[in-house]
Amino acid sequence: MSLLLRLIAKLVGALSPPVDPGRVKKVLIADLSFIGDIVMTSVVHRAVREQYPHAAIHILGFPVVENILPLLPMIDRFHPVRKGKRLSQVVAAIGLRRERFDLAIHVNTGLWTNFLVYLTGAKIRLGYDYGGRGCFHQIRIPIATRTVKTIYRRHECVDLVDRAFGWTSSTDIPVLTLPAQVETSVDALLSSWGVADGDFLVGIHTSSRQDREIRCWDEEKFAAVANRLIEFHGAKVVFTDVASDRPFVEPIIAGIARKDRIVGEEDRIAGGKGRYANVTLPELYGLLKRIDLFITINTAPMHLAVDAGTPLVAIVGYAPGRIYFPPDDDRFQWIEDPALQSYDPELIVQTAPSRMGEINVADVMKKVEYLVDNVIKNRKAQ
């Protein structure tokens, strides 16, 4: 396999970074991943927009990404490809030749997506080179492991374009943009829920559509955290889980003593008994900007909260917190699955059994109290 990859690389040719792409009118960014990943890689969108303010920026991604596009005004056009449908992906990639892209950037390490980018016929193709898998690109930035495996993802992403083109891109300011009409909608929702400016509003997200067995935390412990936040801080609580997750959330709601402190829309789906945010993804981002504290597992809303600057405590499974949170930023506190002590970045999914159950309520509340004393009080006083 490695011999074949080296042969392809030789036939494709290479450009030595830093490269001057010249005048760029149209850019394709390939990111076949999910919403949380797009939130992190959006620093590349911003870097390209800063360098080429008049260029058209296109995204190649899975259909689910369309939900976040209202928050990414720098994106001019989205090209969806169906997950797992390789023939249709090939047809879609070849069809993009008509766009005549000046530059294509692949922000992950997968060989298949590198091949799809090659099929688009972009004049200059940039990507990581992990184990020779960057062979279809002309600009190959070496990386020791797969992406999203070792360092803070936003730093990893800007390192790709900075090394390729000699740029100096920013990572620490928010990328997503909240439309004014969505902000107005969120204000109306909070008012209808009876949430006042002085209330201590806590968001809780408990479930994940992916890898539930290594990401989710104990329902009784979530309920215990909610009870302590209500008892000791007078919190109002809103659950941000989606409709399909509600069977997993109902036991948590059942364990909360003061149900009058749970705010949101009445659940009318499948006979549900709780109250939920019941918002669109842009509204969720707007809500996270208004929430005082977010308690979450490793899932897309966690990434949205980081971009929004929302103080949070994350109960992190699947991969280490250093990948998801900016270093030395006290607003973001996390507790990792103890199984990640043996984390292997060469693996796509870890083989060690999850030990999320070993994380206890006291661990989470210690992080909560740190945020209340050192971050949230100062934030509310401003």
mmCIF file of C-alpha atoms in Angstrom:
data_model
loop_
_atom_site.group_PDB
_atom_site.id
_atom_site.type_symbol
_atom_site.label_atom_id
_atom_site.label_comp_id
_atom_site.label_asym_id
_atom_site.label_seq_id
_atom_site.Cartn_x
_atom_site.Cartn_y
_atom_site.Cartn_z
ATOM 1 C CA MET A 1 0.000 0.000 0.000
ATOM 2 C CA SER A 2 2.738 2.480 0.946
ATOM 3 C CA LEU A 3 4.540 1.797 -2.334
ATOM 4 C CA LEU A 4 1.353 2.574 -4.274
ATOM 5 C CA LEU A 5 0.819 5.804 -2.320
ATOM 6 C CA ARG A 6 4.399 6.907 -3.039
ATOM 7 C CA LEU A 7 3.914 6.176 -6.740
ATOM 8 C CA ILE A 8 0.704 8.244 -6.828
ATOM 9 C CA ALA A 9 2.473 11.107 -5.050
ATOM 10 C CA LYS A 10 5.267 11.061 -7.616
ATOM 11 C CA LEU A 11 2.819 11.082 -10.513
ATOM 12 C CA VAL A 12 0.745 13.905 -9.001
ATOM 13 C CA GLY A 13 3.787 16.041 -8.210
ATOM 14 C CA ALA A 14 4.358 18.354 -5.271
ATOM 15 C CA LEU A 15 4.689 22.009 -4.358
ATOM 16 C CA SER A 16 7.007 22.921 -1.496
ATOM 17 C CA PRO A 17 5.422 25.163 1.158
ATOM 18 C CA PRO A 18 5.038 28.002 1.690
ATOM 19 C CA VAL A 19 3.226 28.369 -1.619
ATOM 20 C CA ASP A 20 1.873 31.565 -3.147
ATOM 21 C CA PRO A 21 -1.465 30.500 -4.652
ATOM 22 C CA GLY A 22 -1.642 33.746 -6.604
ATOM 23 C CA ARG A 23 -5.018 35.267 -7.321
ATOM 24 C CA VAL A 24 -7.725 33.039 -5.868
ATOM 25 C CA LYS A 25 -11.315 33.460 -7.018
ATOM 26 C CA LYS A 26 -12.891 30.228 -5.853
ATOM 27 C CA VAL A 27 -12.030 27.896 -2.950
ATOM 28 C CA LEU A 28 -13.349 24.462 -1.996
ATOM 29 C CA ILE A 29 -13.004 23.263 1.613
ATOM 30 C CA ALA A 30 -13.628 19.522 1.978
ATOM 31 C CA ASP A 31 -14.797 18.436 5.427
ATOM 32 C CA LEU A 32 -16.741 15.168 5.399
ATOM 33 C CA SER A 33 -17.571 15.176 9.090
ATOM 34 C CA PHE A 34 -20.274 16.351 11.484
ATOM 35 C CA ILE A 35 -21.515 19.559 13.091
ATOM 36 C CA GLY A 36 -19.095 19.635 16.017
ATOM 37 C CA ASP A 37 -16.186 19.064 13.643
ATOM 38 C CA ILE A 38 -17.335 21.871 11.342
ATOM 39 C CA VAL A 39 -17.468 24.254 14.309
ATOM 40 C CA MET A 40 -13.799 23.533 15.000
ATOM 41 C CA THR A 41 -12.623 23.601 11.373
ATOM 42 C CA SER A 42 -14.464 26.863 10.668
ATOM 43 C CA VAL A 43 -11.246 28.666 11.601
ATOM 44 C CA VAL A 44 -10.047 27.605 8.151
ATOM 45 C CA HIS A 45 -13.091 29.277 6.564
ATOM 46 C CA ARG A 46 -12.207 32.490 8.379
ATOM 47 C CA ALA A 47 -8.519 32.278 7.472
ATOM 48 C CA VAL A 48 -9.372 31.889 3.788
ATOM 49 C CA ARG A 49 -11.861 34.765 3.945
ATOM 50 C CA GLU A 50 -9.259 37.015 5.595
ATOM 51 C CA GLN A 51 -6.700 36.247 2.883
ATOM 52 C CA TYR A 52 -9.133 36.293 -0.052
ATOM 53 C CA PRO A 53 -12.006 38.617 0.911
ATOM 54 C CA HIS A 54 -13.547 38.537 -2.567
ATOM 55 C CA ALA A 55 -13.193 34.807 -3.277
ATOM 56 C CA ALA A 56 -16.179 32.457 -3.310
ATOM 57 C CA ILE A 57 -15.854 29.810 -0.594
ATOM 58 C CA HIS A 58 -17.565 26.452 -1.169
ATOM 59 C CA ILE A 59 -17.903 23.567 1.294
ATOM 60 C CA LEU A 60 -18.060 19.859 0.482
ATOM 61 C CA GLY A 61 -19.737 17.998 3.354
ATOM 62 C CA PHE A 62 -22.448 15.704 4.644
ATOM 63 C CA PRO A 63 -26.074 16.980 4.463
ATOM 64 C CA VAL A 64 -26.315 17.403 8.257
ATOM 65 C CA VAL A 65 -23.905 20.344 7.972
ATOM 66 C CA GLU A 66 -26.623 22.414 6.294
ATOM 67 C CA ASN A 67 -28.101 22.961 9.767
ATOM 68 C CA ILE A 68 -25.161 25.127 10.791
ATOM 69 C CA LEU A 69 -24.775 27.133 7.581
ATOM 70 C CA PRO A 70 -26.891 30.072 8.872
ATOM 71 C CA LEU A 71 -24.081 30.623 11.416
ATOM 72 C CA LEU A 72 -21.365 30.600 8.733
ATOM 73 C CA PRO A 73 -22.002 33.636 6.523
ATOM 74 C CA MET A 74 -18.514 33.386 4.999
ATOM 75 C CA ILE A 75 -19.668 30.257 3.128
ATOM 76 C CA ASP A 76 -21.063 31.061 -0.312
ATOM 77 C CA ARG A 77 -22.170 27.596 -1.405
ATOM 78 C CA PHE A 78 -22.568 24.145 0.100
ATOM 79 C CA HIS A 79 -22.216 20.888 -1.856
ATOM 80 C CA PRO A 80 -23.725 17.920 0.053
ATOM 81 C CA VAL A 81 -22.500 14.365 -0.433
ATOM 82 C CA ARG A 82 -24.205 11.368 1.137
ATOM 83 C CA LYS A 83 -22.291 9.516 3.819
ATOM 84 C CA GLY A 84 -21.262 6.009 2.790
ATOM 85 C CA LYS A 85 -22.465 6.364 -0.832
ATOM 86 C CA ARG A 86 -19.095 6.228 -2.573
ATOM 87 C CA LEU A 87 -20.317 6.059 -6.143
ATOM 88 C CA SER A 88 -22.528 9.102 -5.647
ATOM 89 C CA GLN A 89 -19.610 10.872 -3.951
ATOM 90 C CA VAL A 90 -17.409 10.214 -6.980
ATOM 91 C CA VAL A 91 -20.104 11.531 -9.320
ATOM 92 C CA ALA A 92 -20.529 14.636 -7.156
ATOM 93 C CA ALA A 93 -16.763 15.277 -7.030
ATOM 94 C CA ILE A 94 -16.370 14.958 -10.790
ATOM 95 C CA GLY A 95 -19.370 17.231 -11.235
ATOM 96 C CA LEU A 96 -17.538 19.932 -9.291
ATOM 97 C CA ARG A 97 -14.987 20.248 -12.093
ATOM 98 C CA ARG A 98 -17.329 22.745 -13.705
ATOM 99 C CA GLU A 99 -16.696 25.091 -10.755
ATOM 100 C CA ARG A 100 -12.998 25.432 -11.736
ATOM 101 C CA PHE A 101 -11.686 25.819 -8.191
ATOM 102 C CA ASP A 102 -8.393 27.673 -7.827
ATOM 103 C CA LEU A 103 -7.732 26.089 -4.436
ATOM 104 C CA ALA A 104 -9.057 23.069 -2.558
ATOM 105 C CA ILE A 105 -8.314 22.387 1.114
ATOM 106 C CA HIS A 106 -9.000 19.063 2.811
ATOM 107 C CA VAL A 107 -9.010 19.503 6.597
ATOM 108 C CA ASN A 108 -8.814 15.795 7.532
ATOM 109 C CA THR A 109 -6.503 12.887 6.718
ATOM 110 C CA GLY A 110 -8.782 10.343 5.025
ATOM 111 C CA LEU A 111 -7.391 8.915 1.799
ATOM 112 C CA TRP A 112 -10.827 8.575 0.214
ATOM 113 C CA THR A 113 -11.696 12.251 0.671
ATOM 114 C CA ASN A 114 -8.230 13.191 -0.625
ATOM 115 C CA PHE A 115 -9.124 11.238 -3.766
ATOM 116 C CA LEU A 116 -12.477 13.028 -4.053
ATOM 117 C CA VAL A 117 -10.704 16.388 -3.828
ATOM 118 C CA TYR A 118 -8.376 15.242 -6.617
ATOM 119 C CA LEU A 119 -11.407 14.407 -8.765
ATOM 120 C CA THR A 120 -12.705 17.986 -8.435
ATOM 121 C CA GLY A 121 -9.818 19.124 -10.629
ATOM 122 C CA ALA A 122 -8.872 22.023 -8.335
ATOM 123 C CA LYS A 123 -5.702 23.729 -9.562
ATOM 124 C CA ILE A 124 -3.992 23.647 -6.160
ATOM 125 C CA ARG A 125 -4.871 20.964 -3.618
ATOM 126 C CA LEU A 126 -3.773 21.188 0.021
ATOM 127 C CA GLY A 127 -4.062 18.619 2.773
ATOM 128 C CA TYR A 128 -2.346 16.720 5.542
ATOM 129 C CA ASP A 129 0.002 13.873 4.711
ATOM 130 C CA TYR A 130 -0.539 11.088 7.228
ATOM 131 C CA GLY A 131 1.169 7.841 6.298
ATOM 132 C CA GLY A 132 1.365 8.873 2.641
ATOM 133 C CA ARG A 133 -2.398 9.467 2.420
ATOM 134 C CA GLY A 134 -1.864 13.003 1.148
ATOM 135 C CA CYS A 135 -0.599 11.639 -2.175
ATOM 136 C CA PHE A 136 -3.408 13.196 -4.233
ATOM 137 C CA HIS A 137 -2.529 16.725 -3.075
ATOM 138 C CA GLN A 138 0.288 18.895 -4.402
ATOM 139 C CA ILE A 139 0.815 20.605 -1.017
ATOM 140 C CA ARG A 140 1.266 17.924 1.627
ATOM 141 C CA ILE A 141 1.640 19.007 5.252
ATOM 142 C CA PRO A 142 3.102 16.154 7.343
ATOM 143 C CA ILE A 143 1.150 15.077 10.423
ATOM 144 C CA ALA A 144 2.149 12.304 12.828
ATOM 145 C CA THR A 145 -1.347 10.942 13.493
ATOM 146 C CA ARG A 146 -4.843 11.281 12.128
ATOM 147 C CA THR A 147 -6.502 14.647 12.666
ATOM 148 C CA VAL A 148 -8.459 15.464 15.840
ATOM 149 C CA LYS A 149 -6.236 13.115 17.821
ATOM 150 C CA THR A 150 -3.478 15.000 19.645
ATOM 151 C CA ILE A 151 -3.692 18.810 19.967
ATOM 152 C CA TYR A 152 -6.370 21.494 20.132
ATOM 153 C CA ARG A 153 -8.201 21.067 16.845
ATOM 154 C CA ARG A 154 -8.354 24.758 15.929
ATOM 155 C CA HIS A 155 -4.587 25.052 16.317
ATOM 156 C CA GLU A 156 -4.197 21.946 14.173
ATOM 157 C CA CYS A 157 -6.412 23.441 11.456
ATOM 158 C CA VAL A 158 -4.713 26.822 11.192
ATOM 159 C CA ASP A 159 -1.343 25.077 11.258
ATOM 160 C CA LEU A 160 -2.364 23.417 7.991
ATOM 161 C CA VAL A 161 -2.988 26.657 6.084
ATOM 162 C CA ASP A 162 -0.307 28.675 7.853
ATOM 163 C CA ARG A 163 2.424 26.180 6.977
ATOM 164 C CA ALA A 164 1.151 25.823 3.430
ATOM 165 C CA PHE A 165 0.936 29.528 2.609
ATOM 166 C CA GLY A 166 2.983 31.349 5.248
ATOM 167 C CA TRP A 167 -0.102 32.888 6.885
ATOM 168 C CA THR A 168 -0.587 33.775 10.561
ATOM 169 C CA SER A 169 -4.183 32.853 11.327
ATOM 170 C CA SER A 170 -6.149 33.502 14.517
ATOM 171 C CA THR A 171 -7.819 30.732 16.522
ATOM 172 C CA ASP A 172 -9.079 32.200 19.772
ATOM 173 C CA ILE A 173 -11.960 34.444 18.723
ATOM 174 C CA PRO A 174 -15.440 33.130 17.838
ATOM 175 C CA VAL A 175 -16.065 32.176 14.225
ATOM 176 C CA LEU A 176 -19.816 31.598 14.168
ATOM 177 C CA THR A 177 -22.085 34.592 13.564
ATOM 178 C CA LEU A 178 -25.526 34.835 15.154
ATOM 179 C CA PRO A 179 -28.102 36.421 12.803
ATOM 180 C CA ALA A 180 -30.012 39.310 14.384
ATOM 181 C CA GLN A 181 -33.374 37.650 13.770
ATOM 182 C CA VAL A 182 -32.225 34.540 15.628
ATOM 183 C CA GLU A 183 -31.080 36.642 18.579
ATOM 184 C CA THR A 184 -34.540 38.219 18.671
ATOM 185 C CA SER A 185 -36.143 34.766 18.541
ATOM 186 C CA VAL A 186 -34.046 33.571 21.478
ATOM 187 C CA ASP A 187 -34.995 36.651 23.512
ATOM 188 C CA ALA A 188 -38.666 35.851 22.902
ATOM 189 C CA LEU A 189 -38.188 32.210 23.897
ATOM 190 C CA LEU A 190 -36.484 33.106 27.174
ATOM 191 C CA SER A 191 -39.238 35.573 27.982
ATOM 192 C CA SER A 192 -41.931 32.976 27.258
ATOM 193 C CA TRP A 193 -40.124 30.533 29.557
ATOM 194 C CA GLY A 194 -40.119 33.050 32.398
ATOM 195 C CA VAL A 195 -36.346 33.526 32.398
ATOM 196 C CA ALA A 196 -35.327 36.986 33.644
ATOM 197 C CA ASP A 197 -31.993 38.743 33.204
ATOM 198 C CA GLY A 198 -30.943 38.063 36.795
ATOM 199 C CA ASP A 199 -31.729 34.339 36.721
ATOM 200 C CA PHE A 200 -28.940 31.768 36.904
ATOM 201 C CA LEU A 201 -29.695 29.746 33.779
ATOM 202 C CA VAL A 202 -28.052 26.343 33.376
ATOM 203 C CA GLY A 203 -28.166 24.327 30.168
ATOM 204 C CA ILE A 204 -27.774 20.551 30.305
ATOM 205 C CA HIS A 205 -27.037 18.298 27.346
ATOM 206 C CA THR A 206 -27.008 14.609 28.187
ATOM 207 C CA SER A 207 -27.034 12.577 25.005
ATOM 208 C CA SER A 208 -25.156 11.907 21.771
ATOM 209 C CA ARG A 209 -26.149 10.339 18.464
ATOM 210 C CA GLN A 210 -22.651 8.912 18.047
ATOM 211 C CA ASP A 211 -20.777 6.451 20.255
ATOM 212 C CA ARG A 212 -23.292 6.691 23.080
ATOM 213 C CA GLU A 213 -21.587 3.908 25.016
ATOM 214 C CA ILE A 214 -18.348 5.914 25.387
ATOM 215 C CA ARG A 215 -19.747 9.449 25.575
ATOM 216 C CA CYS A 216 -22.792 9.396 27.855
ATOM 217 C CA TRP A 217 -22.869 9.738 31.641
ATOM 218 C CA ASP A 218 -25.116 8.222 34.312
ATOM 219 C CA GLU A 219 -28.703 9.538 34.386
ATOM 220 C CA GLU A 220 -28.964 9.556 38.183
ATOM 221 C CA LYS A 221 -25.756 11.596 38.425
ATOM 222 C CA PHE A 222 -27.049 14.150 35.941
ATOM 223 C CA ALA A 223 -30.192 14.482 38.059
ATOM 224 C CA ALA A 224 -28.081 14.883 41.212
ATOM 225 C CA VAL A 225 -26.055 17.685 39.615
ATOM 226 C CA ALA A 226 -29.257 19.443 38.537
ATOM 227 C CA ASN A 227 -30.700 19.121 42.058
ATOM 228 C CA ARG A 228 -27.582 20.662 43.617
ATOM 229 C CA LEU A 229 -27.543 23.530 41.128
ATOM 230 C CA ILE A 230 -31.177 24.254 41.935
ATOM 231 C CA GLU A 231 -30.783 23.886 45.705
ATOM 232 C CA PHE A 232 -27.519 25.792 46.216
ATOM 233 C CA HIS A 233 -27.600 28.304 43.350
ATOM 234 C CA GLY A 234 -31.303 28.752 42.633
ATOM 235 C CA ALA A 235 -30.697 27.659 39.055
ATOM 236 C CA LYS A 236 -33.240 27.415 36.318
ATOM 237 C CA VAL A 237 -32.473 24.456 34.060
ATOM 238 C CA VAL A 238 -33.077 23.899 30.360
ATOM 239 C CA PHE A 239 -32.396 20.623 28.543
ATOM 240 C CA THR A 240 -30.968 21.043 25.038
ATOM 241 C CA ASP A 241 -31.255 17.423 23.872
ATOM 242 C CA VAL A 242 -33.098 16.741 20.606
ATOM 243 C CA ALA A 243 -36.372 14.857 20.266
ATOM 244 C CA SER A 244 -34.793 11.480 19.502
ATOM 245 C CA ASP A 245 -32.825 11.646 22.763
ATOM 246 C CA ARG A 246 -35.789 12.282 25.013
ATOM 247 C CA PRO A 247 -36.257 8.664 26.126
ATOM 248 C CA PHE A 248 -32.792 8.933 27.676
ATOM 249 C CA VAL A 249 -33.512 12.317 29.270
ATOM 250 C CA GLU A 250 -36.849 11.459 30.874
ATOM 251 C CA PRO A 251 -35.236 9.443 33.719
ATOM 252 C CA ILE A 252 -33.059 12.463 34.500
ATOM 253 C CA ILE A 253 -36.070 14.775 34.624
ATOM 254 C CA ALA A 254 -37.847 12.236 36.827
ATOM 255 C CA GLY A 255 -34.983 12.495 39.316
ATOM 256 C CA ILE A 256 -35.145 16.298 39.635
ATOM 257 C CA ALA A 257 -37.039 17.312 42.777
ATOM 258 C CA ARG A 258 -37.942 20.879 41.762
ATOM 259 C CA LYS A 259 -39.462 20.365 38.331
ATOM 260 C CA ASP A 260 -40.813 23.915 38.470
ATOM 261 C CA ARG A 261 -37.193 25.027 37.933
ATOM 262 C CA ILE A 262 -37.034 23.273 34.549
ATOM 263 C CA VAL A 263 -37.783 25.743 31.757
ATOM 264 C CA GLY A 264 -38.463 25.297 28.053
ATOM 265 C CA GLU A 265 -41.263 24.175 25.770
ATOM 266 C CA GLU A 266 -43.691 21.546 26.999
ATOM 267 C CA ASP A 267 -42.796 18.198 25.464
ATOM 268 C CA ARG A 268 -45.596 16.980 23.215
ATOM 269 C CA ILE A 269 -43.584 14.316 21.380
ATOM 270 C CA ALA A 270 -44.407 10.637 21.978
ATOM 271 C CA GLY A 271 -46.080 11.389 25.275
ATOM 272 C CA GLY A 272 -42.984 12.965 26.791
ATOM 273 C CA LYS A 273 -43.168 14.362 30.304
ATOM 274 C CA GLY A 274 -40.441 17.006 30.330
ATOM 275 C CA ARG A 275 -39.623 20.482 29.090
ATOM 276 C CA TYR A 276 -36.903 21.094 26.509
ATOM 277 C CA ALA A 277 -35.330 23.957 24.616
ATOM 278 C CA ASN A 278 -36.869 22.638 21.361
ATOM 279 C CA VAL A 279 -34.876 25.038 19.179
ATOM 280 C CA THR A 280 -33.181 25.125 15.794
ATOM 281 C CA LEU A 281 -29.414 24.808 15.712
ATOM 282 C CA PRO A 282 -28.879 28.571 15.190
ATOM 283 C CA GLU A 283 -31.281 29.220 18.090
ATOM 284 C CA LEU A 284 -29.305 26.749 20.205
ATOM 285 C CA TYR A 285 -26.152 28.751 19.539
ATOM 286 C CA GLY A 286 -27.989 31.931 20.531
ATOM 287 C CA LEU A 287 -29.308 30.234 23.668
ATOM 288 C CA LEU A 288 -25.821 29.062 24.608
ATOM 289 C CA LYS A 289 -24.603 32.648 24.399
ATOM 290 C CA ARG A 290 -27.241 33.564 27.000
ATOM 291 C CA ILE A 291 -26.792 30.561 29.291
ATOM 292 C CA ASP A 292 -24.690 31.142 32.424
ATOM 293 C CA LEU A 293 -23.402 27.570 32.721
ATOM 294 C CA PHE A 294 -23.512 24.552 30.445
ATOM 295 C CA ILE A 295 -23.188 20.951 31.667
ATOM 296 C CA THR A 296 -22.567 18.640 28.738
ATOM 297 C CA ILE A 297 -21.034 15.485 27.373
ATOM 298 C CA ASN A 298 -18.800 15.373 24.284
ATOM 299 C CA THR A 299 -21.200 16.257 21.480
ATOM 300 C CA ALA A 300 -21.972 19.047 18.981
ATOM 301 C CA PRO A 301 -23.528 21.513 21.485
ATOM 302 C CA MET A 302 -20.272 21.351 23.475
ATOM 303 C CA HIS A 303 -18.401 22.724 20.458
ATOM 304 C CA LEU A 304 -21.039 25.389 19.911
ATOM 305 C CA ALA A 305 -20.680 26.444 23.552
ATOM 306 C CA VAL A 306 -16.905 26.790 23.192
ATOM 307 C CA ASP A 307 -17.331 29.084 20.195
ATOM 308 C CA ALA A 308 -19.995 31.033 22.102
ATOM 309 C CA GLY A 309 -17.630 31.426 25.081
ATOM 310 C CA THR A 310 -20.154 29.827 27.440
ATOM 311 C CA PRO A 311 -18.674 28.641 30.762
ATOM 312 C CA LEU A 312 -19.055 24.873 30.805
ATOM 313 C CA VAL A 313 -18.263 21.637 32.552
ATOM 314 C CA ALA A 314 -17.833 18.835 30.033
ATOM 315 C CA ILE A 315 -17.885 15.157 30.960
ATOM 316 C CA VAL A 316 -15.643 13.974 28.157
ATOM 317 C CA GLY A 317 -15.513 10.542 26.600
ATOM 318 C CA TYR A 318 -14.181 9.363 23.227
ATOM 319 C CA ALA A 319 -11.052 11.582 23.148
ATOM 320 C CA PRO A 320 -9.081 13.852 25.532
ATOM 321 C CA GLY A 321 -10.335 17.325 26.374
ATOM 322 C CA ARG A 322 -7.120 18.976 25.144
ATOM 323 C CA ILE A 323 -8.351 18.355 21.590
ATOM 324 C CA TYR A 324 -11.592 20.283 22.075
ATOM 325 C CA PHE A 325 -10.779 23.190 24.397
ATOM 326 C CA PRO A 326 -8.350 26.083 24.018
ATOM 327 C CA PRO A 327 -5.426 25.750 26.433
ATOM 328 C CA ASP A 328 -5.400 27.859 29.601
ATOM 329 C CA ASP A 329 -8.967 29.132 29.243
ATOM 330 C CA ASP A 330 -10.703 28.897 32.618
ATOM 331 C CA ARG A 331 -14.178 29.187 31.099
ATOM 332 C CA PHE A 332 -13.975 25.602 29.907
ATOM 333 C CA GLN A 333 -13.635 22.911 32.558
ATOM 334 C CA TRP A 334 -13.713 19.219 31.781
ATOM 335 C CA ILE A 335 -13.414 15.777 33.348
ATOM 336 C CA GLU A 336 -12.192 12.896 31.187
ATOM 337 C CA ASP A 337 -13.198 9.290 31.079
ATOM 338 C CA PRO A 338 -10.436 7.545 33.093
ATOM 339 C CA ALA A 339 -10.132 5.065 30.212
ATOM 340 C CA LEU A 340 -8.503 7.866 28.191
ATOM 341 C CA GLN A 341 -5.378 7.484 30.323
ATOM 342 C CA SER A 342 -4.445 4.798 27.800
ATOM 343 C CA TYR A 343 -5.575 6.871 24.796
ATOM 344 C CA ASP A 344 -3.996 5.817 21.505
ATOM 345 C CA PRO A 345 -4.149 8.546 18.806
ATOM 346 C CA GLU A 346 -3.465 5.950 16.098
ATOM 347 C CA LEU A 347 -6.893 4.411 16.663
ATOM 348 C CA ILE A 348 -10.051 5.842 15.130
ATOM 349 C CA VAL A 349 -12.097 4.586 18.101
ATOM 350 C CA GLN A 350 -10.464 3.548 21.360
ATOM 351 C CA THR A 351 -10.560 -0.125 22.291
ATOM 352 C CA ALA A 352 -10.293 0.318 26.073
ATOM 353 C CA PRO A 353 -13.705 -0.124 27.776
ATOM 354 C CA SER A 354 -15.328 3.116 28.872
ATOM 355 C CA ARG A 355 -15.014 4.057 32.555
ATOM 356 C CA MET A 356 -17.335 7.063 32.430
ATOM 357 C CA GLY A 357 -19.224 5.580 35.363
ATOM 358 C CA GLU A 358 -16.240 6.300 37.621
ATOM 359 C CA ILE A 359 -16.798 10.048 37.250
ATOM 360 C CA ASN A 360 -18.881 11.102 40.238
ATOM 361 C CA VAL A 361 -21.137 14.021 41.107
ATOM 362 C CA ALA A 362 -18.557 15.596 43.418
ATOM 363 C CA ASP A 363 -16.056 15.743 40.550
ATOM 364 C CA VAL A 364 -18.510 17.700 38.436
ATOM 365 C CA MET A 365 -19.673 19.983 41.260
ATOM 366 C CA LYS A 366 -16.084 20.902 42.102
ATOM 367 C CA LYS A 367 -15.692 22.207 38.554
ATOM 368 C CA VAL A 368 -19.065 23.962 38.785
ATOM 369 C CA GLU A 369 -18.119 25.775 41.990
ATOM 370 C CA TYR A 370 -14.805 26.869 40.468
ATOM 371 C CA LEU A 371 -16.662 28.429 37.533
ATOM 372 C CA VAL A 372 -19.266 30.080 39.765
ATOM 373 C CA ASP A 373 -16.609 31.674 41.982
ATOM 374 C CA ASN A 374 -14.012 32.596 39.358
ATOM 375 C CA VAL A 375 -15.816 33.094 36.059
ATOM 376 C CA ILE A 376 -19.595 33.306 36.213
ATOM 377 C CA LYS A 377 -19.923 35.898 39.017
ATOM 378 C CA ASN A 378 -17.528 38.217 37.173
ATOM 379 C CA ARG A 379 -19.351 37.647 33.898
ATOM 380 C CA LYS A 380 -22.775 38.457 35.360
ATOM 381 C CA ALA A 381 -21.402 41.577 37.053
ATOM 382 C CA GLN A 382 -20.250 43.040 33.734
#
